CSV table of C-alpha atoms in Angstrom, one decimal:
chain,number,residue,atom,x,y,z
A,1,MET,CA,-16.6,-17.1,-10.9
A,2,LYS,CA,-19.1,-16.7,-8.3
A,3,LEU,CA,-17.8,-17.1,-4.7
A,4,ARG,CA,-20.2,-14.9,-2.8
A,5,ARG,CA,-22.2,-17.8,-0.9
A,6,TRP,CA,-19.0,-18.8,0.7
A,7,ILE,CA,-17.6,-15.4,1.8
A,8,ALA,CA,-18.9,-14.1,5.2
A,9,ALA,CA,-20.8,-10.9,4.3
A,10,GLY,CA,-21.9,-8.0,6.6
A,11,ALA,CA,-23.5,-4.6,6.2
A,12,VAL,CA,-21.3,-2.1,4.5
A,13,ALA,CA,-21.1,1.0,6.9
A,14,VAL,CA,-21.3,4.4,5.4
A,15,ALA,CA,-20.5,6.4,8.5
A,16,THR,CA,-20.2,10.1,9.0
A,17,ALA,CA,-18.6,11.8,11.9
A,18,ALA,CA,-19.1,9.5,14.8
A,19,THR,CA,-16.0,8.2,16.4
A,20,LEU,CA,-15.3,5.6,19.1
A,21,SER,CA,-14.5,7.9,21.8
A,22,SER,CA,-18.1,9.0,21.7
A,23,ALA,CA,-20.7,6.4,21.6
A,24,PRO,CA,-24.1,7.7,21.2
A,25,ALA,CA,-27.5,6.0,21.2
A,26,THR,CA,-29.4,6.9,18.0
A,27,ALA,CA,-33.3,6.5,17.9
A,28,GLY,CA,-33.1,4.2,20.9
A,29,ARG,CA,-30.4,1.7,19.4
A,30,SER,CA,-27.1,1.5,21.3
A,31,TYR,CA,-23.9,2.5,19.5
A,32,ASP,CA,-22.2,-0.2,17.7
A,33,PRO,CA,-18.6,0.3,16.5
A,34,ALA,CA,-19.0,-2.6,14.1
A,35,ASP,CA,-21.3,-0.3,12.0
A,36,GLN,CA,-18.6,2.1,11.6
A,37,SER,CA,-16.3,2.5,8.4
A,38,LEU,CA,-12.6,1.4,8.4
A,39,ARG,CA,-11.7,5.2,8.3
A,40,ASN,CA,-13.7,6.2,11.2
A,41,LEU,CA,-12.5,3.2,13.3
A,42,ALA,CA,-9.0,4.2,12.8
A,43,LEU,CA,-9.5,7.9,13.9
A,44,ARG,CA,-8.8,7.4,17.5
A,45,HIS,CA,-5.4,5.6,16.5
A,46,GLY,CA,-4.5,8.5,14.3
A,47,LEU,CA,-4.0,6.0,11.7
A,48,ALA,CA,-5.0,6.5,7.9
A,49,VAL,CA,-6.6,3.6,6.1
A,50,GLY,CA,-6.4,3.8,2.2
A,51,THR,CA,-6.9,2.1,-0.9
A,52,ALA,CA,-5.3,2.2,-4.5
A,53,VAL,CA,-8.0,3.5,-6.8
A,54,ASP,CA,-8.7,2.1,-10.4
A,55,MET,CA,-9.8,5.4,-12.0
A,56,ALA,CA,-11.8,3.6,-14.9
A,57,ALA,CA,-13.8,1.9,-12.1
A,58,LEU,CA,-14.1,5.3,-10.1
A,59,ASP,CA,-15.5,6.7,-13.3
A,60,ASP,CA,-18.0,4.0,-14.4
A,61,PRO,CA,-21.5,5.1,-14.1
A,62,ALA,CA,-22.6,1.6,-14.1
A,63,ASP,CA,-20.7,0.8,-11.0
A,64,PRO,CA,-21.6,3.4,-8.6
A,65,GLN,CA,-20.7,1.1,-5.4
A,66,TYR,CA,-17.1,1.3,-6.1
A,67,ARG,CA,-17.1,5.0,-6.0
A,68,LYS,CA,-19.3,5.0,-2.9
A,69,LEU,CA,-17.0,2.6,-1.1
A,70,VAL,CA,-13.8,4.4,-1.8
A,71,ALA,CA,-15.3,7.5,-0.3
A,72,ALA,CA,-16.9,6.0,2.6
A,73,GLU,CA,-14.3,3.5,3.9
A,74,PHE,CA,-11.0,5.0,3.3
A,75,SER,CA,-9.1,8.2,4.4
A,76,THR,CA,-6.4,7.9,1.9
A,77,VAL,CA,-6.1,7.2,-1.8
A,78,THR,CA,-3.4,6.0,-4.0
A,79,ALA,CA,-3.5,6.1,-7.8
A,80,GLU,CA,-3.1,2.5,-9.0
A,81,ASN,CA,-1.7,3.6,-12.4
A,82,VAL,CA,-2.5,7.3,-13.3
A,83,MET,CA,0.6,8.8,-11.6
A,84,LYS,CA,3.1,6.3,-13.2
A,85,TRP,CA,5.3,7.8,-15.7
A,86,GLU,CA,3.9,6.1,-18.7
A,87,SER,CA,0.4,7.5,-18.0
A,88,LEU,CA,1.8,11.0,-17.0
A,89,GLU,CA,3.9,11.5,-20.0
A,90,PRO,CA,3.3,9.2,-22.7
A,91,THR,CA,4.9,11.7,-25.4
A,92,ARG,CA,7.9,13.6,-24.4
A,93,GLY,CA,7.4,16.8,-23.0
A,94,THR,CA,3.6,16.5,-23.1
A,95,TYR,CA,2.0,15.4,-19.7
A,96,ASN,CA,-1.6,14.0,-19.3
A,97,TRP,CA,-2.5,15.3,-15.9
A,98,GLY,CA,-6.4,14.8,-16.3
A,99,PRO,CA,-6.8,11.4,-14.6
A,100,ALA,CA,-4.6,12.2,-11.7
A,101,ASP,CA,-5.9,15.5,-11.0
A,102,GLU,CA,-9.4,14.0,-10.8
A,103,LEU,CA,-8.4,11.5,-8.4
A,104,VAL,CA,-6.8,14.3,-6.2
A,105,ALA,CA,-9.8,16.5,-6.5
A,106,PHE,CA,-12.0,13.5,-5.5
A,107,ALA,CA,-9.9,13.1,-2.3
A,108,GLU,CA,-10.2,16.7,-1.4
A,109,GLN,CA,-14.0,16.5,-2.0
A,110,HIS,CA,-14.1,13.5,0.6
A,111,ASP,CA,-11.7,14.8,3.1
A,112,GLN,CA,-9.0,12.1,2.0
A,113,ARG,CA,-5.1,12.4,1.9
A,114,VAL,CA,-3.2,11.1,-1.3
A,115,ARG,CA,-0.3,8.9,-1.5
A,116,GLY,CA,1.7,9.9,-4.7
A,117,HIS,CA,2.7,6.7,-6.5
A,118,VAL,CA,5.3,6.7,-8.0
A,119,LEU,CA,8.2,9.0,-9.2
A,120,VAL,CA,10.9,6.5,-10.0
A,121,TRP,CA,10.3,2.9,-10.9
A,122,GLN,CA,11.9,0.7,-13.6
A,123,ASN,CA,8.4,-0.6,-14.8
A,124,GLN,CA,5.7,1.3,-16.6
A,125,LEU,CA,8.1,3.8,-18.2
A,126,PRO,CA,7.1,5.4,-21.4
A,127,GLY,CA,8.5,3.9,-24.6
A,128,TRP,CA,10.2,7.3,-25.9
A,129,LEU,CA,12.3,7.1,-22.8
A,130,THR,CA,13.3,3.3,-22.9
A,131,SER,CA,13.7,3.1,-26.6
A,132,GLY,CA,15.9,6.4,-26.6
A,133,VAL,CA,18.2,4.9,-24.2
A,134,ALA,CA,18.4,1.8,-26.1
A,135,ASP,CA,19.2,3.2,-29.4
A,136,GLY,CA,21.7,5.7,-27.9
A,137,SER,CA,19.7,8.9,-28.8
A,138,ILE,CA,19.3,9.6,-25.0
A,139,SER,CA,22.8,9.8,-23.4
A,140,THR,CA,23.5,9.1,-19.7
A,141,GLU,CA,23.9,12.8,-18.9
A,142,GLU,CA,20.6,13.5,-20.6
A,143,LEU,CA,18.8,10.6,-18.9
A,144,ARG,CA,19.8,12.0,-15.5
A,145,ASP,CA,18.5,15.4,-16.5
A,146,ILE,CA,15.2,13.8,-17.7
A,147,LEU,CA,14.9,12.1,-14.5
A,148,ARG,CA,15.5,15.2,-12.5
A,149,ASP,CA,13.0,17.2,-14.7
A,150,HIS,CA,10.3,14.6,-14.4
A,151,ILE,CA,10.4,14.4,-10.7
A,152,THR,CA,10.6,18.1,-10.4
A,153,ASN,CA,7.6,18.7,-12.8
A,154,VAL,CA,5.5,15.9,-11.2
A,155,VAL,CA,6.0,17.0,-7.6
A,156,THR,CA,5.8,20.8,-8.4
A,157,HIS,CA,2.3,20.1,-10.2
A,158,PHE,CA,0.9,18.4,-7.0
A,159,LYS,CA,2.8,20.6,-4.6
A,160,GLY,CA,0.8,20.8,-1.3
A,161,ARG,CA,-1.8,18.1,-2.5
A,162,ILE,CA,0.3,15.0,-1.7
A,163,TRP,CA,0.8,13.6,1.7
A,164,GLN,CA,3.1,10.9,0.9
A,165,TRP,CA,5.2,10.3,-2.1
A,166,ASP,CA,6.6,6.7,-3.0
A,167,VAL,CA,9.9,8.5,-4.5
A,168,VAL,CA,11.8,5.3,-5.3
A,169,ASN,CA,10.2,1.8,-5.8
A,170,GLU,CA,11.3,-1.6,-5.9
A,171,ALA,CA,15.0,-0.7,-6.3
A,172,VAL,CA,16.5,-3.7,-4.6
A,173,SER,CA,16.7,-7.2,-6.1
A,174,ASP,CA,15.6,-10.4,-4.6
A,175,PRO,CA,17.5,-13.5,-3.5
A,176,TRP,CA,16.0,-15.7,-6.3
A,177,ASP,CA,17.3,-13.0,-8.8
A,178,ASN,CA,20.3,-13.5,-10.9
A,179,PRO,CA,22.9,-12.9,-9.3
A,180,SER,CA,21.4,-14.0,-6.1
A,181,THR,CA,23.5,-11.7,-3.9
A,182,LEU,CA,21.2,-8.7,-3.2
A,183,HIS,CA,22.0,-5.7,-5.3
A,184,TYR,CA,20.4,-2.5,-6.9
A,185,LYS,CA,18.3,-3.6,-9.9
A,186,GLY,CA,16.7,-2.1,-13.0
A,187,PHE,CA,16.7,0.4,-15.5
A,188,TRP,CA,17.9,3.3,-13.3
A,189,ALA,CA,20.6,1.3,-11.5
A,190,GLN,CA,21.9,0.1,-14.7
A,191,HIS,CA,22.2,3.4,-16.5
A,192,LEU,CA,22.8,5.9,-13.8
A,193,GLY,CA,24.1,3.7,-10.8
A,194,PRO,CA,22.6,3.6,-7.3
A,195,GLY,CA,23.3,7.3,-6.7
A,196,TYR,CA,20.1,8.0,-8.5
A,197,ILE,CA,18.2,7.0,-5.3
A,198,ALA,CA,19.8,10.1,-3.1
A,199,ASP,CA,19.3,12.4,-6.1
A,200,ALA,CA,15.6,11.5,-6.5
A,201,PHE,CA,14.9,12.3,-2.8
A,202,ARG,CA,16.8,15.4,-3.2
A,203,TRP,CA,15.0,16.6,-6.2
A,204,ALA,CA,11.5,15.8,-4.6
A,205,ARG,CA,12.2,17.6,-1.5
A,206,ALA,CA,13.4,20.7,-3.3
A,207,ALA,CA,9.9,20.6,-5.3
A,208,ASP,CA,7.9,20.2,-2.2
A,209,PRO,CA,9.1,20.7,1.2
A,210,HIS,CA,6.1,19.4,3.0
A,211,ALA,CA,5.4,16.1,1.3
A,212,LEU,CA,6.6,12.9,3.2
A,213,LEU,CA,9.1,11.1,1.1
A,214,PHE,CA,9.2,7.2,1.2
A,215,TYR,CA,11.2,4.3,-0.2
A,216,ASN,CA,8.7,1.7,-1.3
A,217,ASP,CA,9.4,-2.0,-1.7
A,218,TYR,CA,8.0,-5.5,-1.4
A,219,ASN,CA,9.3,-8.5,0.7
A,220,ILE,CA,10.5,-6.2,3.5
A,221,GLU,CA,7.9,-6.9,6.1
A,222,VAL,CA,10.3,-8.9,8.4
A,223,PHE,CA,14.0,-9.3,9.0
A,224,GLY,CA,15.6,-12.7,8.1
A,225,SER,CA,19.3,-13.8,8.5
A,226,GLY,CA,20.4,-10.3,9.1
A,227,ASN,CA,22.9,-10.7,6.3
A,228,PRO,CA,22.4,-8.1,3.7
A,229,ALA,CA,23.8,-10.4,1.1
A,230,ASN,CA,20.5,-12.5,1.2
A,231,ASP,CA,18.1,-10.5,3.6
A,232,LYS,CA,16.1,-8.0,1.6
A,233,THR,CA,14.8,-6.1,4.6
A,234,GLN,CA,18.6,-5.9,6.1
A,235,PHE,CA,19.6,-4.4,2.6
A,236,VAL,CA,16.9,-1.9,2.6
A,237,TYR,CA,17.6,-1.1,6.3
A,238,ASP,CA,21.3,-0.5,5.6
A,239,MET,CA,20.4,1.6,2.4
A,240,ALA,CA,18.0,3.9,4.4
A,241,LYS,CA,20.8,4.2,7.4
A,242,GLU,CA,23.3,5.3,4.7
A,243,LEU,CA,20.8,7.7,3.2
A,244,ARG,CA,20.1,9.2,6.7
A,245,ALA,CA,23.9,9.5,7.4
A,246,GLN,CA,24.3,11.4,4.1
A,247,ARG,CA,21.4,13.6,5.2
A,248,VAL,CA,19.3,12.6,2.2
A,249,PRO,CA,15.6,13.8,3.0
A,250,ILE,CA,14.2,10.4,3.2
A,251,ASP,CA,11.2,10.3,5.7
A,252,GLY,CA,9.8,6.9,5.6
A,253,ILE,CA,9.8,3.3,4.4
A,254,GLY,CA,6.8,1.9,2.8
A,255,SER,CA,6.4,-2.0,3.0
A,256,GLN,CA,3.9,-3.1,0.3
A,257,GLY,CA,2.6,-6.1,2.0
A,258,HIS,CA,1.8,-8.4,-1.0
A,259,LEU,CA,1.4,-11.8,0.6
A,260,GLY,CA,0.1,-15.1,-0.3
A,261,THR,CA,-1.8,-17.6,1.7
A,262,GLN,CA,0.2,-20.6,0.1
A,263,TYR,CA,3.3,-19.3,1.8
A,264,GLY,CA,4.5,-19.6,5.5
A,265,ASN,CA,3.9,-16.0,6.5
A,266,TYR,CA,4.7,-13.9,9.4
A,267,ASP,CA,3.4,-13.3,13.2
A,268,THR,CA,2.8,-9.8,14.5
A,269,PHE,CA,5.8,-9.8,16.7
A,270,GLN,CA,8.2,-10.3,13.9
A,271,VAL,CA,6.4,-7.5,11.6
A,272,ALA,CA,6.2,-5.1,14.5
A,273,GLU,CA,10.0,-5.5,15.2
A,274,ALA,CA,10.8,-4.7,11.8
A,275,LEU,CA,8.8,-1.4,11.9
A,276,ARG,CA,10.4,-0.6,15.2
A,277,ARG,CA,14.0,-0.9,13.8
A,278,PHE,CA,13.2,1.4,10.9
A,279,ALA,CA,11.6,3.9,13.4
A,280,GLY,CA,14.9,3.5,15.3
A,281,LEU,CA,16.4,5.4,12.3
A,282,GLY,CA,14.0,8.3,12.6
A,283,LEU,CA,11.8,7.1,9.8
A,284,ALA,CA,8.1,6.8,9.5
A,285,THR,CA,6.6,3.6,8.2
A,286,ALA,CA,3.6,2.5,6.2
A,287,PHE,CA,1.9,-0.5,4.7
A,288,THR,CA,1.4,0.7,1.1
A,289,GLU,CA,-0.1,-2.2,-1.2
A,290,VAL,CA,-1.5,-4.9,1.0
A,291,ASP,CA,-3.2,-7.8,-0.5
A,292,VAL,CA,-3.2,-11.4,0.3
A,293,ARG,CA,-3.8,-13.8,-2.8
A,294,SER,CA,-4.7,-17.4,-2.9
A,295,GLN,CA,-4.2,-20.0,-5.5
A,296,LEU,CA,-7.4,-20.6,-7.5
A,297,THR,CA,-7.4,-24.5,-7.4
A,298,GLU,CA,-10.1,-26.3,-9.3
A,299,GLY,CA,-12.0,-26.7,-6.2
A,300,VAL,CA,-11.9,-23.1,-5.4
A,301,GLN,CA,-13.3,-22.2,-8.8
A,302,ALA,CA,-16.0,-24.9,-8.5
A,303,GLY,CA,-17.1,-23.3,-5.3
A,304,ASP,CA,-15.9,-26.2,-2.9
A,305,SER,CA,-16.2,-24.4,0.5
A,306,ASN,CA,-13.6,-26.9,2.0
A,307,GLU,CA,-11.0,-25.1,-0.1
A,308,ILE,CA,-12.3,-21.7,-0.2
A,309,ASN,CA,-13.0,-21.1,3.6
A,310,PRO,CA,-9.4,-21.9,4.6
A,311,ARG,CA,-8.2,-19.8,2.2
A,312,LEU,CA,-10.4,-16.9,3.3
A,313,GLN,CA,-9.4,-17.4,6.9
A,314,ALA,CA,-5.7,-17.3,6.1
A,315,SER,CA,-6.0,-14.3,4.1
A,316,ALA,CA,-8.0,-12.6,7.0
A,317,ALA,CA,-5.2,-13.7,9.4
A,318,ASN,CA,-2.4,-12.2,7.3
A,319,PHE,CA,-4.3,-8.7,6.9
A,320,SER,CA,-4.8,-8.8,10.7
A,321,VAL,CA,-1.0,-9.4,11.4
A,322,LEU,CA,0.0,-6.3,9.3
A,323,LEU,CA,-2.6,-4.1,10.7
A,324,GLN,CA,-1.8,-5.3,14.4
A,325,ALA,CA,1.9,-4.5,13.9
A,326,CYS,CA,1.2,-1.2,12.4
A,327,LEU,CA,-1.2,-0.2,15.3
A,328,ALA,CA,1.6,-1.4,17.8
A,329,GLU,CA,4.2,1.1,16.3
A,330,ARG,CA,3.5,4.7,16.6
A,331,HIS,CA,5.4,5.7,13.7
A,332,CYS,CA,3.4,3.5,11.2
A,333,LEU,CA,1.2,6.2,9.7
A,334,SER,CA,-1.1,4.6,7.2
A,335,PHE,CA,-2.3,1.2,6.1
A,336,THR,CA,-3.3,1.1,2.4
A,337,VAL,CA,-4.8,-2.1,0.7
A,338,TRP,CA,-3.9,-2.4,-3.0
A,339,GLY,CA,-7.5,-2.5,-4.2
A,340,PHE,CA,-10.5,-3.3,-2.0
A,341,THR,CA,-12.7,-5.4,-4.1
A,342,ASP,CA,-11.9,-8.8,-6.2
A,343,LYS,CA,-13.9,-7.2,-9.0
A,344,HIS,CA,-11.1,-4.9,-9.7
A,345,SER,CA,-7.9,-6.8,-8.4
A,346,TRP,CA,-4.6,-6.7,-10.3
A,347,VAL,CA,-3.9,-10.2,-9.1
A,348,PRO,CA,-5.8,-12.6,-11.5
A,349,GLY,CA,-4.2,-10.6,-14.5
A,350,TRP,CA,-0.6,-10.9,-13.2
A,351,PHE,CA,-0.5,-14.4,-11.5
A,352,SER,CA,-2.1,-16.9,-14.0
A,353,ASP,CA,0.1,-19.9,-13.8
A,354,PRO,CA,-1.2,-21.1,-11.5
A,355,PRO,CA,-4.2,-18.9,-11.2
A,356,GLU,CA,-4.5,-16.7,-8.1
A,357,GLY,CA,-7.1,-14.4,-6.8
A,358,LEU,CA,-9.4,-13.7,-3.7
A,359,ALA,CA,-6.7,-11.1,-2.8
A,360,THR,CA,-8.9,-8.1,-1.3
A,361,ILE,CA,-11.0,-7.4,1.8
A,362,TYR,CA,-14.4,-7.2,-0.5
A,363,ASP,CA,-15.8,-10.0,-3.0
A,364,GLU,CA,-16.6,-9.2,-6.5
A,365,ASN,CA,-20.2,-8.4,-5.5
A,366,TYR,CA,-18.8,-5.8,-2.8
A,367,GLN,CA,-19.7,-7.9,-0.1
A,368,PRO,CA,-17.0,-7.6,2.9
A,369,LYS,CA,-14.9,-10.7,3.6
A,370,ARG,CA,-13.6,-12.2,6.7
A,371,ALA,CA,-10.7,-10.1,6.0
A,372,TYR,CA,-12.5,-6.8,6.2
A,373,GLN,CA,-14.3,-7.7,9.5
A,374,LEU,CA,-10.9,-8.9,11.3
A,375,MET,CA,-9.5,-5.6,10.3
A,376,LYS,CA,-12.4,-3.8,11.9
A,377,ALA,CA,-12.0,-5.9,14.9
A,378,ASP,CA,-8.4,-5.0,15.2
A,379,LEU,CA,-9.2,-1.4,14.9
A,380,VAL,CA,-12.0,-1.6,17.6
A,381,TYR,CA,-10.3,-3.8,20.1
A,382,SER,CA,-7.0,-2.1,20.2
A,383,GLY,CA,-7.3,-0.4,23.6
A,384,PRO,CA,-9.8,1.8,25.3
A,385,PRO,CA,-12.7,2.5,25.3
A,386,TYR,CA,-13.5,-1.2,24.2
A,387,VAL,CA,-10.6,-2.8,25.7
A,388,LEU,CA,-10.2,-2.0,29.5
A,389,PRO,CA,-8.5,-3.2,32.4
A,390,ARG,CA,-10.0,-6.3,33.9
A,391,VAL,CA,-12.7,-6.3,36.6
A,392,PRO,CA,-11.7,-8.3,39.6
A,393,GLN,CA,-13.9,-11.0,40.8
A,394,ARG,CA,-14.3,-11.7,44.3
A,395,PRO,CA,-15.5,-15.1,45.8
A,396,ARG,CA,-19.3,-15.2,46.7
A,397,ARG,CA,-20.3,-15.8,50.3
């Protein structure tokens, strides 16, 4: 599917050390902040801008542009898959550190920080673990020990090299689940009870005193009814508040930011308010997996601009809402897109009925979309030196 001709393209900036606070003229040409990378534009805000990284794409010699853009545009990287349990320990007791180590080394080479993803999640678990629990060969007591050892081994292996860890991921149900009342869901809650969450944070802190420890989830961008029975954000807020009261070493809340243009989405004020409320608990926040997918109707797939353009505009608006809210809240430390190009997006492979895509800030040919340009504009025009007090105008005589 070739959508390139309908996606607003712009020059991809590969900037070095220039920042917005100094606006030099080079070879007679005025400094243009729009020529800067996302990572450099975010510097004056103290904000890290990151991407999830597909290691197969990063290592593909036939696709050098992927590697080039990861290095040039982003100040943090997240392993899309190679730090998940099934990848790290496919055979019990035998760890495959190679791909994850390679990503961390790449980040260090390019002066980037690393978000560790993920220590505890009910998905992408190794078969030896789930089958052992299912057939009874792994008892509840042993399972808890296995989890503790996994967290300890992984965090210790990367100690001092990970900025933020997603310690526990997606532990809370959704209102459309059965039962509809929100609850702790999944493999770990089923077998260990909700106390595993506090345990996981304590074990991670013991292994690395300096990494920031996050709880990470989707559909927590804004508060809804305020009722923890059906408001997932409220449920997570109450959980975090209780963890803090128990002196559990949780440092932050990660809001994934997986959105879709077919839904009624949020405004900046709603999202900023949610970030402020979490900050009120003494927690940092981050957007950790941002993408905005669209339904790939027959018209979209046929290249109909009447269907493509509104989706690109809606996508850009959603990226902008989340980024503006993050910029407005000083405790929002990082903004990570979940892959930056449609060429390597998880969305088409996951959402197939109906098909969805167009979820990232670059098209499949590495041309920046409207979303990329709007993110740049948000970073540029969020205060001085490019937004200054108005110049009063006096009547002419």
